[in-house]
């Protein structure tokens, strides 16, 4: 089903944020909308968005490619995004990530066998005082979680589902 | 000290409309709209000496006065992209004291005659955007946003817009491109946003912290604000303290507070009581300052920090102790910049790729002295030749790291030299 | 008339129209500033950083606003950094230095950085011999590489973007000329960048790929060998080719072309057309050519095509030499002067039609020339005909298109129509028409106030 059919109300609300002659501005929120269910953006969704905004599919795809929070491939249902940037790394982020890899049995960039978690190492999340920590991204209305600063022994890898 | 920006630390529940109102909330906005001309508002802000908190420190009132009055409509865009490694103040402001920030947006909008304002938040602030949406709805409900405000013909709407993971979108013209639904890549400047901004219309882009200062400046006057801080840098600043300190966090302090006070009084000193080796006062974009007593006793304001061969920027103070080697630091920062380079200009796109190869080689012990020289040379070759400041930022830690901490790099390549 | 301003470039004083870009002003003074992303037909973007120069402007006194003088000359204040000549516009009294040590060091640096990612496979590259990157490397580049060869990024080298255009990802220097052409000139934004930073790459997601009738132009403006046509790929080296001026006869626009030819053993030593390129004519096709004009020439290779004169003798066609055939025709023409009629199709170029008309005139015959392809008498009535400067079309002009689908029937006019709609620096650039027929009529003139509707399908 097309995006407009599935989410008529949301599409309308998002378009209303921007001047009608600049509806292209809605491309980012529409991409999040498209990512809500599967956790990634399908070709069909890109076509829908191109149609709604009267731009080309290539233009939509080049937005998807530019920003790191949009994904065009199916990977783990949840993405654990661990910050390993300088301030966090000064407070043990790299070790935290190593432990996490060991606990989950995967390397950075890989997905657990059950398809639940993909592990990513990301840049500063604007919460450096709470290092080490991570956020999760997944299919749901609020796609990006708040940051979690639980240590590595709190069953991470299990509990994400409820977030 | 009572807070001016982080008021939620003094006043519980100030993030609810009623508590905010009870504490003087929206009085400044009302006063502006009903009793002041837009130019008068700008004048007060100008006189207060408020400078941009997003990094460049540009005088805020002066920026507002630059708005092109022959081209309409105007827009205000709040820069809530907060992506500089080591910066986490805007997050706390918006979470804790959202109405004061939104009131600041509203006053700025009135001052430049904008009827629409956007808050551009980094994608990682998803929950925060939803939270702000609620707060905006409450303000509309209460008659602080919408049509014909306070019985005048002034109307204003505020919208949130989420980015999606791109540090470069903090750069104001890249932010505007992103808001227009394009790839977040910087524009050639000039023209600057006050003449050519969102949708090609005059636009004021201000940082969250900058705008959050505005309601109290309007309420208490320019002189009150100027009475805090230093001659060069008026008022208070939120210092985001991170790295090897015992107590990292946000500290709202007057400009002129020394590094020593910040690190030892507020940050409770260094972990395991070790000495400070270096400071990056403006996040990963900073120059590395080699620390001695003189540095620690330097007051933190825009001018004084410059005397140390660095910029205060967004005042995201990353503290490095003597266990940290600069080749590791530089490798980290270059990883960041290579990842965040937008790819638009050759210098930054190719330069960071090259530097990443070099820092990686040096840090992993496979480098030689010649690699260090080359790294320094490439960084210097990039300086002054990039389309936007990101490319310049990427070279800062490299150049100052190698020049001010040569020993660390010699050590890193010793097995091959 | 636009205001004129005077400036000095490399010590040479010149006067140019206000608003001219420094790079263009330099060109007027005969000074070449090296460029990659800059293209005179595209909006300035300042992204490749090749055109770095030193720019100074007369210093103004802060208080009086007067020019500060020094030794009887205006004091020049140079910008602290090198500036891009392709984005800065001239101003009165400006001083530009394009070959100072500083500027040269900047230009050298940019070439060096570009080459760190470049495969340097010139010997097998179609662009070799006519490649701006190759040329500027010879002129400005470092002679030696400081970048470790093993650390080069390897990317796909043979990517068909569509049926006609191939992309070599390693050679692309991310100047975005192709993307900007498709967006700004063709009005079909079917090319874009994927990813960012060093991973920035060209993509096309249209279906079919690179779905534009103007796609060939991107290979002309690509400053490296990243974009090549399926047609010319590995077909010949540029220096083996002869250039022959010609006119495209595929449609009424009459784009000026260059035929690149060479003799080929494959063709029995005959001269064959290796490629068709646009030839600049600002009044007709500027520097563009549609894909029909560029690629349809292969009909010349048809075996059945007449390439030698044949003369009918006793109801049979027999080969004849050119001289004999011409003589034979001349005899026949003069023998039947009165009944001599020339019938010619509008597919011929104006030049051919003119020659045929002259021929008919000299023998006193009649020429019936179907020269109405672009509207003929009807358009002439409206003042549009031979000699009309299509390139000068712009804001404020009304365009009435009657019973024609420009996109299909005269693509370069469609293109001219779409670019003329684009005021400088306006962000509401016109979007590609939703279907190929598009808005057949620009609703600008009271004559044509009605948009295309069911009842008025063609107006
Ligand atoms: C690479 C880069 C990243 C930036 N990131 C931010 C940011 O995250 N937040 C911010 O407020 N300003 C950021 N800035 C500064 C903005 O371009 C701009 O100067 C600022 O938003 C203006 O607001 P102010 O005058 O209130 O500081 C960044 C600048 C650059 C060059
Ligand atoms: S393909 Fe050619 S024109 Fe396009 S960006 Fe690459 S080098 Fe430039
Ligand atoms: S460095 Fe990890 S949140 Fe800032
Ligand atoms: S030619 Fe590319 S920046 Fe000027």
mmCIF file with all atom_site columns, N, CA, C and O and ligand atoms in Angstrom, chain A residues 83-89 123-128 131 133, chain B residues 84-88, ligand 3:
data_model
loop_
_atom_site.group_PDB
_atom_site.id
_atom_site.type_symbol
_atom_site.label_atom_id
_atom_site.label_alt_id
_atom_site.label_comp_id
_atom_site.label_asym_id
_atom_site.label_entity_id
_atom_site.label_seq_id
_atom_site.pdbx_PDB_ins_code
_atom_site.Cartn_x
_atom_site.Cartn_y
_atom_site.Cartn_z
_atom_site.occupancy
_atom_site.B_iso_or_equiv
_atom_site.pdbx_formal_charge
_atom_site.auth_seq_id
_atom_site.auth_comp_id
_atom_site.auth_asym_id
_atom_site.auth_atom_id
_atom_site.pdbx_PDB_model_num
ATOM   1  N  N   . UNK A 1 83  ? 28.212 5.049  21.007 1.00 0.00 ? 83  UNK A N   1
ATOM   2  C  CA  . UNK A 1 83  ? 29.102 6.165  20.711 1.00 0.00 ? 83  UNK A CA  1
ATOM   3  C  C   . UNK A 1 83  ? 30.532 5.808  21.094 1.00 0.00 ? 83  UNK A C   1
ATOM   4  O  O   . UNK A 1 83  ? 30.797 5.400  22.220 1.00 0.00 ? 83  UNK A O   1
ATOM   5  N  N   . UNK A 1 84  ? 31.452 5.950  20.128 1.00 0.00 ? 84  UNK A N   1
ATOM   6  C  CA  . UNK A 1 84  ? 32.869 5.702  20.421 1.00 0.00 ? 84  UNK A CA  1
ATOM   7  C  C   . UNK A 1 84  ? 33.695 6.920  20.061 1.00 0.00 ? 84  UNK A C   1
ATOM   8  O  O   . UNK A 1 84  ? 34.888 6.828  19.788 1.00 0.00 ? 84  UNK A O   1
ATOM   9  N  N   . UNK A 1 85  ? 33.044 8.068  20.031 1.00 0.00 ? 85  UNK A N   1
ATOM   10 C  CA  . UNK A 1 85  ? 33.740 9.298  19.694 1.00 0.00 ? 85  UNK A CA  1
ATOM   11 C  C   . UNK A 1 85  ? 34.678 9.705  20.835 1.00 0.00 ? 85  UNK A C   1
ATOM   12 O  O   . UNK A 1 85  ? 34.608 9.154  21.936 1.00 0.00 ? 85  UNK A O   1
ATOM   13 N  N   . UNK A 1 86  ? 35.510 10.696 20.571 1.00 0.00 ? 86  UNK A N   1
ATOM   14 C  CA  . UNK A 1 86  ? 36.574 11.044 21.509 1.00 0.00 ? 86  UNK A CA  1
ATOM   15 C  C   . UNK A 1 86  ? 36.137 11.168 22.983 1.00 0.00 ? 86  UNK A C   1
ATOM   16 O  O   . UNK A 1 86  ? 36.683 10.456 23.831 1.00 0.00 ? 86  UNK A O   1
ATOM   17 N  N   . UNK A 1 87  ? 35.196 12.037 23.326 1.00 0.00 ? 87  UNK A N   1
ATOM   18 C  CA  . UNK A 1 87  ? 34.860 12.179 24.747 1.00 0.00 ? 87  UNK A CA  1
ATOM   19 C  C   . UNK A 1 87  ? 34.386 10.872 25.382 1.00 0.00 ? 87  UNK A C   1
ATOM   20 O  O   . UNK A 1 87  ? 34.776 10.554 26.523 1.00 0.00 ? 87  UNK A O   1
ATOM   21 N  N   . UNK A 1 88  ? 33.592 10.115 24.649 1.00 0.00 ? 88  UNK A N   1
ATOM   22 C  CA  . UNK A 1 88  ? 33.144 8.841  25.200 1.00 0.00 ? 88  UNK A CA  1
ATOM   23 C  C   . UNK A 1 88  ? 34.297 7.851  25.300 1.00 0.00 ? 88  UNK A C   1
ATOM   24 O  O   . UNK A 1 88  ? 34.400 7.099  26.268 1.00 0.00 ? 88  UNK A O   1
ATOM   25 N  N   . UNK A 1 89  ? 35.156 7.868  24.280 1.00 0.00 ? 89  UNK A N   1
ATOM   26 C  CA  . UNK A 1 89  ? 36.288 6.948  24.281 1.00 0.00 ? 89  UNK A CA  1
ATOM   27 C  C   . UNK A 1 89  ? 37.204 7.232  25.466 1.00 0.00 ? 89  UNK A C   1
ATOM   28 O  O   . UNK A 1 89  ? 37.859 6.332  25.994 1.00 0.00 ? 89  UNK A O   1
ATOM   29 N  N   . UNK A 1 123 ? 29.103 8.303  15.954 1.00 0.00 ? 123 UNK A N   1
ATOM   30 C  CA  . UNK A 1 123 ? 29.773 9.521  16.420 1.00 0.00 ? 123 UNK A CA  1
ATOM   31 C  C   . UNK A 1 123 ? 28.977 10.127 17.577 1.00 0.00 ? 123 UNK A C   1
ATOM   32 O  O   . UNK A 1 123 ? 27.871 9.711  17.884 1.00 0.00 ? 123 UNK A O   1
ATOM   33 N  N   . UNK A 1 124 ? 29.531 11.175 18.156 1.00 0.00 ? 124 UNK A N   1
ATOM   34 C  CA  . UNK A 1 124 ? 29.003 11.788 19.379 1.00 0.00 ? 124 UNK A CA  1
ATOM   35 C  C   . UNK A 1 124 ? 27.483 11.959 19.365 1.00 0.00 ? 124 UNK A C   1
ATOM   36 O  O   . UNK A 1 124 ? 26.896 12.431 18.406 1.00 0.00 ? 124 UNK A O   1
ATOM   37 N  N   . UNK A 1 125 ? 26.845 11.546 20.453 1.00 0.00 ? 125 UNK A N   1
ATOM   38 C  CA  . UNK A 1 125 ? 25.385 11.619 20.553 1.00 0.00 ? 125 UNK A CA  1
ATOM   39 C  C   . UNK A 1 125 ? 24.927 12.748 21.461 1.00 0.00 ? 125 UNK A C   1
ATOM   40 O  O   . UNK A 1 125 ? 23.784 12.788 21.902 1.00 0.00 ? 125 UNK A O   1
ATOM   41 N  N   . UNK A 1 126 ? 25.811 13.664 21.762 1.00 0.00 ? 126 UNK A N   1
ATOM   42 C  CA  . UNK A 1 126 ? 25.477 14.803 22.620 1.00 0.00 ? 126 UNK A CA  1
ATOM   43 C  C   . UNK A 1 126 ? 25.034 14.359 24.015 1.00 0.00 ? 126 UNK A C   1
ATOM   44 O  O   . UNK A 1 126 ? 24.040 14.823 24.567 1.00 0.00 ? 126 UNK A O   1
ATOM   45 N  N   . UNK A 1 127 ? 25.763 13.405 24.562 1.00 0.00 ? 127 UNK A N   1
ATOM   46 C  CA  . UNK A 1 127 ? 25.519 12.968 25.927 1.00 0.00 ? 127 UNK A CA  1
ATOM   47 C  C   . UNK A 1 127 ? 26.830 12.468 26.523 1.00 0.00 ? 127 UNK A C   1
ATOM   48 O  O   . UNK A 1 127 ? 26.870 11.482 27.251 1.00 0.00 ? 127 UNK A O   1
ATOM   49 N  N   . UNK A 1 128 ? 27.902 13.181 26.217 1.00 0.00 ? 128 UNK A N   1
ATOM   50 C  CA  . UNK A 1 128 ? 29.249 12.717 26.557 1.00 0.00 ? 128 UNK A CA  1
ATOM   51 C  C   . UNK A 1 128 ? 29.455 12.563 28.058 1.00 0.00 ? 128 UNK A C   1
ATOM   52 O  O   . UNK A 1 128 ? 30.344 11.832 28.490 1.00 0.00 ? 128 UNK A O   1
ATOM   53 N  N   . UNK A 1 131 ? 28.888 8.844  29.313 1.00 0.00 ? 131 UNK A N   1
ATOM   54 C  CA  . UNK A 1 131 ? 29.614 7.748  28.675 1.00 0.00 ? 131 UNK A CA  1
ATOM   55 C  C   . UNK A 1 131 ? 29.964 6.671  29.690 1.00 0.00 ? 131 UNK A C   1
ATOM   56 O  O   . UNK A 1 131 ? 30.170 6.984  30.853 1.00 0.00 ? 131 UNK A O   1
ATOM   57 N  N   . UNK A 1 133 ? 27.779 4.890  26.577 1.00 0.00 ? 133 UNK A N   1
ATOM   58 C  CA  . UNK A 1 133 ? 26.347 4.710  26.413 1.00 0.00 ? 133 UNK A CA  1
ATOM   59 C  C   . UNK A 1 133 ? 25.984 4.487  24.946 1.00 0.00 ? 133 UNK A C   1
ATOM   60 O  O   . UNK A 1 133 ? 26.848 4.491  24.081 1.00 0.00 ? 133 UNK A O   1
ATOM   61 N  N   . UNK B 2 84  ? 28.704 18.627 17.807 1.00 0.00 ? 84  UNK B N   1
ATOM   62 C  CA  . UNK B 2 84  ? 30.141 18.739 18.050 1.00 0.00 ? 84  UNK B CA  1
ATOM   63 C  C   . UNK B 2 84  ? 30.519 17.780 19.175 1.00 0.00 ? 84  UNK B C   1
ATOM   64 O  O   . UNK B 2 84  ? 29.966 17.875 20.268 1.00 0.00 ? 84  UNK B O   1
ATOM   65 N  N   . UNK B 2 85  ? 31.445 16.862 18.935 1.00 0.00 ? 85  UNK B N   1
ATOM   66 C  CA  . UNK B 2 85  ? 31.823 15.940 20.008 1.00 0.00 ? 85  UNK B CA  1
ATOM   67 C  C   . UNK B 2 85  ? 32.216 16.717 21.270 1.00 0.00 ? 85  UNK B C   1
ATOM   68 O  O   . UNK B 2 85  ? 33.073 17.591 21.215 1.00 0.00 ? 85  UNK B O   1
ATOM   69 N  N   . UNK B 2 86  ? 31.572 16.367 22.362 1.00 0.00 ? 86  UNK B N   1
ATOM   70 C  CA  . UNK B 2 86  ? 31.848 17.066 23.603 1.00 0.00 ? 86  UNK B CA  1
ATOM   71 C  C   . UNK B 2 86  ? 30.800 18.110 23.945 1.00 0.00 ? 86  UNK B C   1
ATOM   72 O  O   . UNK B 2 86  ? 30.887 18.744 24.998 1.00 0.00 ? 86  UNK B O   1
ATOM   73 N  N   . UNK B 2 87  ? 29.829 18.318 23.093 1.00 0.00 ? 87  UNK B N   1
ATOM   74 C  CA  . UNK B 2 87  ? 28.797 19.323 23.358 1.00 0.00 ? 87  UNK B CA  1
ATOM   75 C  C   . UNK B 2 87  ? 27.476 18.643 23.697 1.00 0.00 ? 87  UNK B C   1
ATOM   76 O  O   . UNK B 2 87  ? 27.004 17.801 22.937 1.00 0.00 ? 87  UNK B O   1
ATOM   77 N  N   . UNK B 2 88  ? 26.907 18.992 24.831 1.00 0.00 ? 88  UNK B N   1
ATOM   78 C  CA  . UNK B 2 88  ? 25.641 18.349 25.209 1.00 0.00 ? 88  UNK B CA  1
ATOM   79 C  C   . UNK B 2 88  ? 24.787 19.291 26.041 1.00 0.00 ? 88  UNK B C   1
ATOM   80 O  O   . UNK B 2 88  ? 24.028 18.897 26.898 1.00 0.00 ? 88  UNK B O   1
HETATM 81 S  S1  . LIG D 3 .   ? 31.282 11.576 22.528 1.00 0.00 ? 3   LIG D S1  1
HETATM 82 FE FE1 . LIG D 3 .   ? 29.803 10.120 22.912 1.00 0.00 ? 3   LIG D FE1 1
HETATM 83 S  S2  . LIG D 3 .   ? 28.082 11.314 23.319 1.00 0.00 ? 3   LIG D S2  1
HETATM 84 FE FE2 . LIG D 3 .   ? 29.573 12.796 22.883 1.00 0.00 ? 3   LIG D FE2 1
#
